[in-house]
């Protein structure tokens, strides 16, 4: 799954055993990348 570091803005791939930490700057806050797909919801 792809995440982005909130400090250095680099893309980070996490594995099962890697923990939650940016391997480039060590920051612990990672943001989940949003899909660029547009979803339509029927409200009726």
CSV table of N, CA, C and O in Angstrom, one decimal:
chain,number,residue,atom,x,y,z
A,1,UNK,N,0.8,-1.2,0.0
A,1,UNK,CA,0.0,0.0,0.0
A,1,UNK,C,0.9,1.2,0.0
A,1,UNK,O,1.9,1.3,0.6
A,2,UNK,N,0.5,2.3,-0.7
A,2,UNK,CA,1.3,3.4,-0.9
A,2,UNK,C,0.9,4.6,0.1
A,2,UNK,O,-0.3,4.8,0.2
A,3,UNK,N,1.8,5.2,0.7
A,3,UNK,CA,1.6,6.3,1.6
A,3,UNK,C,2.6,7.4,1.2
A,3,UNK,O,3.5,7.2,0.5
A,4,UNK,N,2.3,8.6,1.8
A,4,UNK,CA,3.2,9.8,1.5
A,4,UNK,C,3.6,10.3,2.9
A,4,UNK,O,2.7,10.5,3.8
A,5,UNK,N,4.8,10.6,3.1
A,5,UNK,CA,5.3,11.2,4.3
A,5,UNK,C,4.8,12.6,4.5
A,5,UNK,O,4.9,13.4,3.5
A,6,UNK,N,4.3,13.0,5.6
A,6,UNK,CA,3.8,14.3,5.8
A,6,UNK,C,4.9,15.3,6.0
A,6,UNK,O,4.7,16.5,5.8
A,7,UNK,N,6.1,14.9,6.3
A,7,UNK,CA,7.2,15.9,6.5
A,7,UNK,C,8.0,16.1,5.2
A,7,UNK,O,8.1,17.2,4.7
A,8,UNK,N,8.5,15.0,4.6
A,8,UNK,CA,9.4,15.1,3.4
A,8,UNK,C,8.6,14.9,2.1
A,8,UNK,O,9.2,15.1,1.0
A,9,UNK,N,7.3,14.5,2.1
A,9,UNK,CA,6.4,14.4,1.0
A,9,UNK,C,6.9,13.3,0.0
A,9,UNK,O,6.4,13.2,-1.1
A,10,UNK,N,7.7,12.4,0.4
A,10,UNK,CA,8.2,11.3,-0.5
A,10,UNK,C,7.2,10.1,-0.3
A,10,UNK,O,6.6,9.9,0.7
A,11,UNK,N,7.1,9.3,-1.4
A,11,UNK,CA,6.3,8.1,-1.4
A,11,UNK,C,7.0,7.1,-0.6
A,11,UNK,O,8.2,6.8,-0.7
A,12,UNK,N,6.1,6.4,0.2
A,12,UNK,CA,6.6,5.3,1.1
A,12,UNK,C,5.8,4.1,0.9
A,12,UNK,O,4.6,4.2,0.9
A,13,UNK,N,6.4,3.0,0.7
A,13,UNK,CA,5.8,1.7,0.6
A,13,UNK,C,6.0,0.9,1.9
A,13,UNK,O,7.1,0.8,2.4
A,14,UNK,N,4.9,0.5,2.6
A,14,UNK,CA,5.0,-0.2,3.8
A,14,UNK,C,4.9,-1.7,3.6
A,14,UNK,O,4.1,-2.2,2.8
A,15,UNK,N,5.7,-2.5,4.3
A,15,UNK,CA,5.6,-3.9,4.3
A,15,UNK,C,5.0,-4.4,5.6
A,15,UNK,O,4.8,-3.6,6.5
A,16,UNK,N,4.8,-5.6,5.8
A,16,UNK,CA,4.2,-6.2,7.0
A,16,UNK,C,5.0,-5.9,8.3
A,16,UNK,O,4.5,-5.7,9.3
A,17,UNK,N,6.4,-5.9,8.1
A,17,UNK,CA,7.2,-5.9,9.3
A,17,UNK,C,8.0,-4.6,9.4
A,17,UNK,O,8.8,-4.5,10.4
A,18,UNK,N,7.8,-3.6,8.6
A,18,UNK,CA,8.6,-2.4,8.5
A,18,UNK,C,8.2,-1.4,9.6
A,18,UNK,O,9.0,-0.5,9.9
A,19,UNK,N,7.0,-1.5,10.1
A,19,UNK,CA,6.6,-0.4,11.1
A,19,UNK,C,6.1,0.8,10.4
A,19,UNK,O,6.1,0.8,9.1
A,20,UNK,N,5.7,1.8,11.1
A,20,UNK,CA,5.2,3.0,10.5
A,20,UNK,C,6.2,4.1,10.7
A,20,UNK,O,6.1,4.8,11.8
A,21,UNK,N,7.1,4.3,9.8
A,21,UNK,CA,8.1,5.3,9.9
A,21,UNK,C,8.7,5.5,8.5
A,21,UNK,O,8.9,4.6,7.7
A,22,UNK,N,8.9,6.8,8.1
A,22,UNK,CA,9.4,7.1,6.8
A,22,UNK,C,10.9,6.7,6.8
A,22,UNK,O,11.7,7.0,7.7
A,23,UNK,N,11.3,5.9,5.8
A,23,UNK,CA,12.7,5.4,5.8
A,23,UNK,C,13.7,6.5,5.3
A,23,UNK,O,14.9,6.4,5.5
A,24,UNK,N,13.1,7.6,4.8
A,24,UNK,CA,14.0,8.7,4.4
A,24,UNK,C,14.3,9.8,5.4
A,24,UNK,O,15.4,10.2,5.6
A,25,UNK,N,13.3,10.2,6.2
A,25,UNK,CA,13.5,11.2,7.2
A,25,UNK,C,13.2,10.7,8.7
A,25,UNK,O,13.4,11.4,9.6
A,26,UNK,N,12.5,9.5,8.8
A,26,UNK,CA,12.2,9.0,10.1
A,26,UNK,C,10.9,9.5,10.7
A,26,UNK,O,10.6,9.1,11.9
A,27,UNK,N,10.2,10.3,10.0
A,27,UNK,CA,9.0,10.9,10.5
A,27,UNK,C,7.9,9.7,10.7
A,27,UNK,O,7.9,8.8,9.9
A,28,UNK,N,7.0,9.8,11.7
A,28,UNK,CA,6.1,8.8,11.9
A,28,UNK,C,4.7,9.0,11.4
A,28,UNK,O,3.8,8.2,11.7
A,29,UNK,N,4.4,10.2,10.8
A,29,UNK,CA,3.1,10.5,10.3
A,29,UNK,C,3.1,10.3,8.8
A,29,UNK,O,3.8,11.0,8.0
A,30,UNK,N,2.3,9.3,8.3
A,30,UNK,CA,2.2,8.9,6.9
A,30,UNK,C,0.8,9.1,6.5
A,30,UNK,O,-0.1,8.8,7.2
A,31,UNK,N,0.6,9.7,5.3
A,31,UNK,CA,-0.7,9.9,4.8
A,31,UNK,C,-1.1,8.9,3.7
A,31,UNK,O,-0.3,8.7,2.8
A,32,UNK,N,-2.3,8.4,3.8
A,32,UNK,CA,-2.7,7.4,2.8
A,32,UNK,C,-3.0,8.1,1.5
A,32,UNK,O,-3.8,9.1,1.5
A,33,UNK,N,-2.5,7.6,0.4
A,33,UNK,CA,-2.8,8.2,-0.9
A,33,UNK,C,-4.3,7.9,-1.3
A,33,UNK,O,-4.8,6.8,-1.1
A,34,UNK,N,-4.9,8.9,-1.8
A,34,UNK,CA,-6.3,8.8,-2.3
A,34,UNK,C,-6.3,8.4,-3.7
A,34,UNK,O,-5.5,8.7,-4.5
A,35,UNK,N,-7.4,7.6,-4.0
A,35,UNK,CA,-7.6,7.2,-5.4
A,35,UNK,C,-8.0,8.4,-6.3
A,35,UNK,O,-8.7,9.3,-5.8
A,36,UNK,N,-7.6,8.4,-7.5
A,36,UNK,CA,-8.0,9.5,-8.4
A,36,UNK,C,-9.3,9.2,-9.1
A,36,UNK,O,-9.8,10.0,-9.9
A,37,UNK,N,-9.9,8.1,-8.9
A,37,UNK,CA,-11.1,7.7,-9.5
A,37,UNK,C,-12.3,8.5,-8.9
A,37,UNK,O,-12.3,8.8,-7.7
A,38,UNK,N,-13.2,8.9,-9.8
A,38,UNK,CA,-14.3,9.7,-9.4
A,38,UNK,C,-15.5,8.7,-9.2
A,38,UNK,O,-15.8,7.9,-10.0
A,39,UNK,N,-16.1,8.7,-8.0
A,39,UNK,CA,-17.2,7.8,-7.7
A,39,UNK,C,-18.5,8.6,-7.7
A,39,UNK,O,-18.6,9.7,-7.1
A,40,UNK,N,-19.5,8.0,-8.3
A,40,UNK,CA,-20.8,8.6,-8.4
A,40,UNK,C,-21.7,7.8,-7.4
A,40,UNK,O,-21.7,6.6,-7.4
A,41,UNK,N,-22.5,8.5,-6.7
A,41,UNK,CA,-23.4,7.9,-5.7
A,41,UNK,C,-24.8,8.3,-6.1
A,41,UNK,O,-25.2,9.4,-6.3
A,42,UNK,N,-25.7,7.3,-6.2
A,42,UNK,CA,-27.1,7.5,-6.5
A,42,UNK,C,-27.8,7.8,-5.2
A,42,UNK,O,-27.8,7.0,-4.3
A,43,UNK,N,-28.4,9.0,-5.1
A,43,UNK,CA,-29.0,9.4,-3.8
A,43,UNK,C,-30.5,9.1,-3.8
A,43,UNK,O,-31.2,9.4,-2.8
A,44,UNK,N,-31.0,8.5,-4.8
A,44,UNK,CA,-32.5,8.2,-4.8
A,44,UNK,C,-32.7,6.7,-4.6
A,44,UNK,O,-32.2,5.8,-5.0
